[in-house]
Amino acid sequence: MTIRLGVDLGGTKTEIAALGPDGEVLLRRRRPTGNGYEATVATIAALVREAEAELGATGSVGVGIPGSINPQTGLVRNANSQALNGRPLDRDLEAALGRPVRVTNDANCLAMSEAADGAGAGHHIVFAAILGTGVGGGWVVDGRPLEGLNRVAGEWGHTPLPWMRPEEFPGSRCWCGLHGCLETFLCGPALAADADGPGVRDASGLEARAASGDPAAAAALDRYADRLARALAQLVNLMDPEVIVLGGGVSNFARLYEAVPGLMAPFIFGDAKAVRLVRARHGDSSGVFGAARLWDAA
C-alpha cells in the first residue's frame, strides 16, 4: 500500500496523518510537541515510525512548520516556535528517518490541501490565507506550491496594509521590525484589541456580540472586513487567483464572506470577474493533510 504521511508541527501539539492512494485518511494522531529542538525532532520521528508500524507500510513524509527553511543556509528562519530557528530541521529529520523529507511553511500546506480536494479543488490558481494568531498565506498553481526563490512567496502578513486611511498610518510596529504589516491589522489578537482595547487577545466572541447589538464589536468587525478586502484586492491585482481560501480562527466569522467580496471591488483593477472567497473545507485539518501531499507535486 502506498501511503503519504503529513506532520503539522505546532507550538503545543504535533499531529500526524496518513493518506492512502485516493486521499482517504488512514490514521491520525496527536501528541504534545517536545520541549526543545532535539525533543521536537524525536517527537516527529516517533510519530512517523509508530504510524508506519500500525499501517504496515512505509510512506513519504512532509512536514508543515510555522516558518520556512532558508534555501541559502538550509536553516529554519521566521518560526514562532523559536527552538526551530537556525536549525537544519529537514536534514535532521532525514537523518532520523533514513529518507528524504519535505519541510515547508504551514500556510503552503493549507493551500496544498484545499487546492487538492478542499474549497479550491479544480482551480488553476489558489491562494490560501491563515487568519489566526498570526497572518500568513500560500499559493498553489496547477497543483504545485509556489514557494519562490527565497521560499517566502505568500508571506502576505508581512506586506503593508494597502490604501491606508489617514487614521491607520503608519500602523503598529510588527515583530519583524517594520510598521504597518498586515499581521498587525488582521491577526486575531489585533481584531480583539481593536474592539476591546490593548491587551485583549481573544476575538472569538465578537461576531455573536455584534449580532446581539454590541456597537464596539460591530464597528471592529466592519473595520476588519474593510482592511481584509483591501489586502485581498492587492493579491487579485498581483496574481489574479480564481479562489481565495481562508483558514485560521478568524475565518470562522460568517459575515466576512458576505461583506468582503463587495468591499474588494473598488480596489481591483479593471472590470474583473469576482474572485470566490471561501472558508477552508478541511478546517484545522488542512495543515496536516497538505503536509502529506507535499510529495504529490514531485
Short mmCIF file of C-alpha atoms in Angstrom, two decimals:
data_model
loop_
_atom_site.label_atom_id
_atom_site.label_comp_id
_atom_site.label_asym_id
_atom_site.label_seq_id
_atom_site.Cartn_x
_atom_site.Cartn_y
_atom_site.Cartn_z
CA MET A 1 0.00 0.00 0.00
CA THR A 2 1.26 3.47 -0.87
CA ILE A 3 0.84 5.97 1.96
CA ARG A 4 1.64 9.64 2.38
CA LEU A 5 2.48 10.89 5.86
CA GLY A 6 1.97 14.50 6.85
CA VAL A 7 3.09 16.19 10.06
CA ASP A 8 1.73 19.51 11.31
CA LEU A 9 4.20 20.96 13.81
CA GLY A 10 2.64 23.41 16.22
CA GLY A 11 3.88 25.19 19.29
CA THR A 12 1.93 22.98 21.69
CA LYS A 13 0.88 19.91 19.68
CA THR A 14 2.22 17.89 16.79
CA GLU A 15 -0.18 15.96 14.56
CA ILE A 16 0.41 13.23 12.01
CA ALA A 17 -1.98 11.96 9.35
CA ALA A 18 -1.60 9.18 6.82
CA LEU A 19 -3.37 9.39 3.46
CA GLY A 20 -4.00 6.46 1.17
CA PRO A 21 -3.65 6.39 -2.63
CA ASP A 22 -7.04 8.04 -3.16
CA GLY A 23 -6.65 10.61 -0.40
CA GLU A 24 -8.53 8.59 2.20
CA VAL A 25 -7.49 9.24 5.82
CA LEU A 26 -5.94 6.05 7.18
CA LEU A 27 -4.69 7.35 10.53
CA ARG A 28 -4.46 10.50 12.65
CA ARG A 29 -2.58 11.01 15.90
CA ARG A 30 -1.67 14.00 18.08
CA ARG A 31 0.76 14.41 20.91
CA PRO A 32 2.36 17.33 22.77
CA THR A 33 5.28 18.95 20.95
CA GLY A 34 8.54 18.17 22.70
CA ASN A 35 10.32 20.86 24.70
CA GLY A 36 13.38 21.99 22.79
CA TYR A 37 14.69 21.22 19.34
CA GLU A 38 16.03 17.71 19.90
CA ALA A 39 12.77 16.66 21.57
CA THR A 40 10.80 18.08 18.63
CA VAL A 41 12.80 16.05 16.11
CA ALA A 42 12.39 12.95 18.27
CA THR A 43 8.62 13.50 18.55
CA ILE A 44 8.19 13.76 14.77
CA ALA A 45 10.37 10.71 14.12
CA ALA A 46 8.47 8.66 16.72
CA LEU A 47 5.10 9.61 15.24
CA VAL A 48 6.24 8.55 11.77
CA ARG A 49 7.63 5.21 12.96
CA GLU A 50 4.54 4.43 15.04
CA ALA A 51 2.18 5.27 12.16
CA GLU A 52 4.12 3.09 9.74
CA ALA A 53 4.24 0.20 12.20
CA GLU A 54 0.48 0.40 12.72
CA LEU A 55 -0.27 0.55 8.99
CA GLY A 56 2.41 -1.92 7.94
CA ALA A 57 3.74 0.40 5.24
CA THR A 58 6.45 2.97 4.66
CA GLY A 59 5.44 6.34 3.29
CA SER A 60 6.66 9.68 2.03
CA VAL A 61 6.96 12.35 4.72
CA GLY A 62 6.01 16.03 4.52
CA VAL A 63 6.16 18.47 7.42
CA GLY A 64 4.49 21.85 7.84
CA ILE A 65 6.12 24.34 10.20
CA PRO A 66 5.31 27.89 11.37
CA GLY A 67 8.31 29.28 9.49
CA SER A 68 10.41 28.38 6.46
CA ILE A 69 13.81 26.99 5.53
CA ASN A 70 16.30 29.44 4.06
CA PRO A 71 17.46 27.87 0.77
CA GLN A 72 20.87 29.59 1.07
CA THR A 73 21.71 28.29 4.55
CA GLY A 74 19.38 25.30 4.90
CA LEU A 75 18.31 26.59 8.31
CA VAL A 76 14.85 27.38 9.65
CA ARG A 77 14.00 31.08 9.96
CA ASN A 78 10.98 33.17 10.98
CA ALA A 79 9.46 30.37 13.09
CA ASN A 80 7.37 31.48 16.05
CA SER A 81 8.45 28.16 17.62
CA GLN A 82 11.79 29.72 18.50
CA ALA A 83 13.64 26.43 19.10
CA LEU A 84 13.47 25.69 15.36
CA ASN A 85 15.20 28.86 14.20
CA GLY A 86 18.76 28.41 12.98
CA ARG A 87 18.40 24.61 12.83
CA PRO A 88 18.60 22.26 9.80
CA LEU A 89 15.24 20.61 10.53
CA ASP A 90 14.81 18.83 7.20
CA ARG A 91 18.33 17.35 7.30
CA ASP A 92 17.95 16.24 10.91
CA LEU A 93 14.62 14.58 10.16
CA GLU A 94 16.10 12.87 7.11
CA ALA A 95 18.92 11.52 9.28
CA ALA A 96 16.47 10.31 11.93
CA LEU A 97 14.13 8.63 9.42
CA GLY A 98 16.60 7.49 6.77
CA ARG A 99 14.75 9.03 3.83
CA PRO A 100 14.09 12.41 2.14
CA VAL A 101 11.68 14.72 3.98
CA ARG A 102 9.97 17.80 2.61
CA VAL A 103 9.50 20.72 5.01
CA THR A 104 7.58 23.88 4.16
CA ASN A 105 5.54 26.66 5.70
CA ASP A 106 2.23 25.66 7.25
CA ALA A 107 0.31 28.12 5.06
CA ASN A 108 1.66 26.32 1.99
CA CYS A 109 0.28 23.11 3.47
CA LEU A 110 -3.13 24.73 3.92
CA ALA A 111 -3.05 25.81 0.27
CA MET A 112 -1.97 22.34 -0.94
CA SER A 113 -4.76 20.60 0.95
CA GLU A 114 -7.51 22.98 -0.12
CA ALA A 115 -6.35 23.00 -3.76
CA ALA A 116 -6.23 19.20 -3.88
CA ASP A 117 -9.66 18.25 -2.55
CA GLY A 118 -10.88 21.17 -0.49
CA ALA A 119 -12.51 24.51 -1.21
CA GLY A 120 -10.05 25.30 -4.01
CA ALA A 121 -10.24 21.96 -5.82
CA GLY A 122 -10.37 22.19 -9.61
CA HIS A 123 -8.95 25.71 -9.80
CA HIS A 124 -5.82 26.88 -11.63
CA ILE A 125 -4.56 29.48 -9.10
CA VAL A 126 -5.43 29.20 -5.40
CA PHE A 127 -4.39 31.50 -2.56
CA ALA A 128 -4.91 30.32 1.00
CA ALA A 129 -4.68 32.74 3.91
CA ILE A 130 -4.27 31.96 7.58
CA LEU A 131 -6.05 34.49 9.79
CA GLY A 132 -5.24 33.45 13.33
CA THR A 133 -2.70 34.33 15.99
CA GLY A 134 -0.58 35.36 13.04
CA VAL A 135 -1.29 36.04 9.36
CA GLY A 136 0.22 34.00 6.56
CA GLY A 137 -0.54 32.72 3.11
CA GLY A 138 0.38 30.27 0.43
CA TRP A 139 -0.03 29.89 -3.32
CA VAL A 140 -0.76 26.76 -5.35
CA VAL A 141 -0.62 26.94 -9.15
CA ASP A 142 -1.75 23.91 -11.16
CA GLY A 143 -1.45 21.69 -8.11
CA ARG A 144 2.08 22.79 -7.19
CA PRO A 145 3.07 25.00 -4.26
CA LEU A 146 4.65 28.28 -5.38
CA GLU A 147 7.49 28.96 -2.93
CA GLY A 148 9.72 31.33 -4.88
CA LEU A 149 13.49 31.91 -4.98
CA ASN A 150 13.78 32.53 -1.23
CA ARG A 151 10.78 30.37 -0.23
CA VAL A 152 8.87 33.38 1.06
CA ALA A 153 6.15 33.50 -1.62
CA GLY A 154 2.84 34.02 0.14
CA GLU A 155 4.30 35.80 3.20
CA TRP A 156 1.39 38.13 2.83
CA GLY A 157 1.27 39.00 6.53
CA HIS A 158 4.50 40.96 6.19
CA THR A 159 3.40 43.22 3.37
CA PRO A 160 1.90 46.60 4.28
CA LEU A 161 -1.80 47.28 4.51
CA PRO A 162 -2.64 48.86 1.13
CA TRP A 163 -4.54 52.09 0.55
CA MET A 164 -4.16 53.11 4.21
CA ARG A 165 -6.65 55.54 5.71
CA PRO A 166 -5.08 58.58 7.44
CA GLU A 167 -6.01 57.19 10.87
CA GLU A 168 -4.27 53.89 10.07
CA PHE A 169 -0.91 55.34 9.05
CA PRO A 170 1.85 54.36 9.79
CA GLY A 171 0.50 51.31 11.62
CA SER A 172 1.81 49.49 14.66
CA ARG A 173 5.33 48.16 14.81
CA CYS A 174 5.39 44.48 13.82
CA TRP A 175 7.59 41.86 15.49
CA CYS A 176 9.53 41.74 12.19
CA GLY A 177 10.69 45.32 12.85
CA LEU A 178 8.59 47.16 10.26
CA HIS A 179 5.43 49.23 10.66
CA GLY A 180 2.04 48.63 9.09
CA CYS A 181 2.34 44.90 8.29
CA LEU A 182 -0.95 43.18 7.55
CA GLU A 183 -0.37 40.90 10.54
CA THR A 184 -0.65 43.88 12.88
CA PHE A 185 -4.11 44.65 11.46
CA LEU A 186 -5.56 41.26 10.55
CA CYS A 187 -4.42 38.76 13.19
CA GLY A 188 -6.98 37.65 15.75
CA PRO A 189 -5.36 39.50 18.69
CA ALA A 190 -5.30 42.74 16.64
CA LEU A 191 -9.03 42.41 15.97
CA ALA A 192 -9.72 41.75 19.67
CA ALA A 193 -7.66 44.76 20.73
CA ASP A 194 -9.40 46.98 18.17
CA ALA A 195 -12.75 46.07 19.70
CA ASP A 196 -11.89 45.99 23.40
CA GLY A 197 -8.60 47.76 23.94
CA PRO A 198 -4.89 46.94 24.31
CA GLY A 199 -4.04 43.63 25.89
CA VAL A 200 -7.25 41.86 24.83
CA ARG A 201 -6.37 38.93 22.56
CA ASP A 202 -9.48 36.74 22.18
CA ALA A 203 -11.69 37.76 19.24
CA SER A 204 -13.76 34.57 19.12
CA GLY A 205 -16.92 36.09 20.61
CA LEU A 206 -17.05 39.27 18.53
CA GLU A 207 -19.45 38.04 15.85
CA ALA A 208 -22.02 36.90 18.41
CA ARG A 209 -21.65 40.18 20.27
CA ALA A 210 -22.14 42.17 17.06
CA ALA A 211 -25.27 40.16 16.23
CA SER A 212 -26.69 40.96 19.66
CA GLY A 213 -26.19 44.70 19.13
CA ASP A 214 -22.77 45.41 20.66
CA PRO A 215 -21.60 48.54 18.78
CA ALA A 216 -17.91 48.14 19.65
CA ALA A 217 -17.83 44.59 18.28
CA ALA A 218 -19.77 45.53 15.14
CA ALA A 219 -17.53 48.54 14.42
CA ALA A 220 -14.34 46.48 14.87
CA LEU A 221 -15.62 43.77 12.53
CA ASP A 222 -16.56 46.39 9.94
CA ARG A 223 -13.06 47.87 10.07
CA TYR A 224 -11.59 44.38 9.84
CA ALA A 225 -13.67 43.49 6.77
CA ASP A 226 -12.63 46.71 5.05
CA ARG A 227 -8.93 46.06 5.74
CA LEU A 228 -9.16 42.44 4.69
CA ALA A 229 -10.87 43.48 1.45
CA ARG A 230 -8.09 45.92 0.58
CA ALA A 231 -5.42 43.35 1.42
CA LEU A 232 -7.04 40.63 -0.72
CA ALA A 233 -7.71 43.02 -3.60
CA GLN A 234 -3.99 43.65 -3.81
CA LEU A 235 -3.44 39.90 -4.25
CA VAL A 236 -6.03 39.81 -7.03
CA ASN A 237 -4.20 42.62 -8.82
CA LEU A 238 -0.90 40.74 -8.50
CA MET A 239 -1.80 37.11 -9.24
CA ASP A 240 -5.49 37.00 -10.19
CA PRO A 241 -6.44 33.81 -8.30
CA GLU A 242 -9.71 32.07 -9.06
CA VAL A 243 -10.38 31.35 -5.41
CA ILE A 244 -9.14 32.65 -2.06
CA VAL A 245 -9.47 30.21 0.83
CA LEU A 246 -9.50 31.48 4.41
CA GLY A 247 -8.28 29.40 7.35
CA GLY A 248 -7.46 30.14 10.98
CA GLY A 249 -9.75 31.20 13.79
CA VAL A 250 -10.94 34.47 12.25
CA SER A 251 -12.03 32.62 9.11
CA ASN A 252 -14.98 31.25 11.11
CA PHE A 253 -16.75 34.64 11.04
CA ALA A 254 -19.56 34.20 8.50
CA ARG A 255 -20.02 37.94 7.97
CA LEU A 256 -16.62 38.18 6.25
CA TYR A 257 -17.85 36.09 3.31
CA GLU A 258 -20.88 38.34 2.97
CA ALA A 259 -19.11 41.69 3.28
CA VAL A 260 -15.59 41.34 1.90
CA PRO A 261 -16.22 40.48 -1.80
CA GLY A 262 -18.22 43.67 -2.34
CA LEU A 263 -15.68 45.74 -0.44
CA MET A 264 -12.87 44.38 -2.63
CA ALA A 265 -14.42 45.54 -5.90
CA PRO A 266 -13.33 49.22 -5.86
CA PHE A 267 -9.69 48.22 -5.36
CA ILE A 268 -9.48 45.58 -8.10
CA PHE A 269 -8.07 46.98 -11.32
CA GLY A 270 -10.36 46.92 -14.34
CA ASP A 271 -13.67 45.21 -14.98
CA ALA A 272 -12.72 41.99 -13.24
CA LYS A 273 -14.81 38.93 -12.57
CA ALA A 274 -15.32 38.49 -8.85
CA VAL A 275 -12.91 36.07 -7.19
CA ARG A 276 -14.52 33.45 -4.95
CA LEU A 277 -13.87 33.91 -1.22
CA VAL A 278 -14.46 30.68 0.70
CA ARG A 279 -13.80 29.04 4.05
CA ALA A 280 -11.31 26.16 4.23
CA ARG A 281 -13.25 22.92 3.76
CA HIS A 282 -10.90 20.89 5.93
CA GLY A 283 -10.71 23.44 8.75
CA ASP A 284 -7.78 22.91 11.10
CA SER A 285 -7.06 19.57 9.38
CA SER A 286 -5.87 21.31 6.21
CA GLY A 287 -2.33 21.76 7.52
CA VAL A 288 -1.64 18.11 8.22
CA PHE A 289 -3.41 16.91 5.06
CA GLY A 290 -1.46 19.40 2.95
CA ALA A 291 1.83 18.29 4.50
CA ALA A 292 1.03 14.74 3.45
CA ARG A 293 0.55 15.98 -0.12
CA LEU A 294 3.88 17.81 -0.43
CA TRP A 295 5.35 14.96 -2.49
CA ASP A 296 2.37 14.98 -4.87
CA ALA A 297 4.00 17.79 -6.81
CA ALA A 298 7.35 15.99 -7.12
#
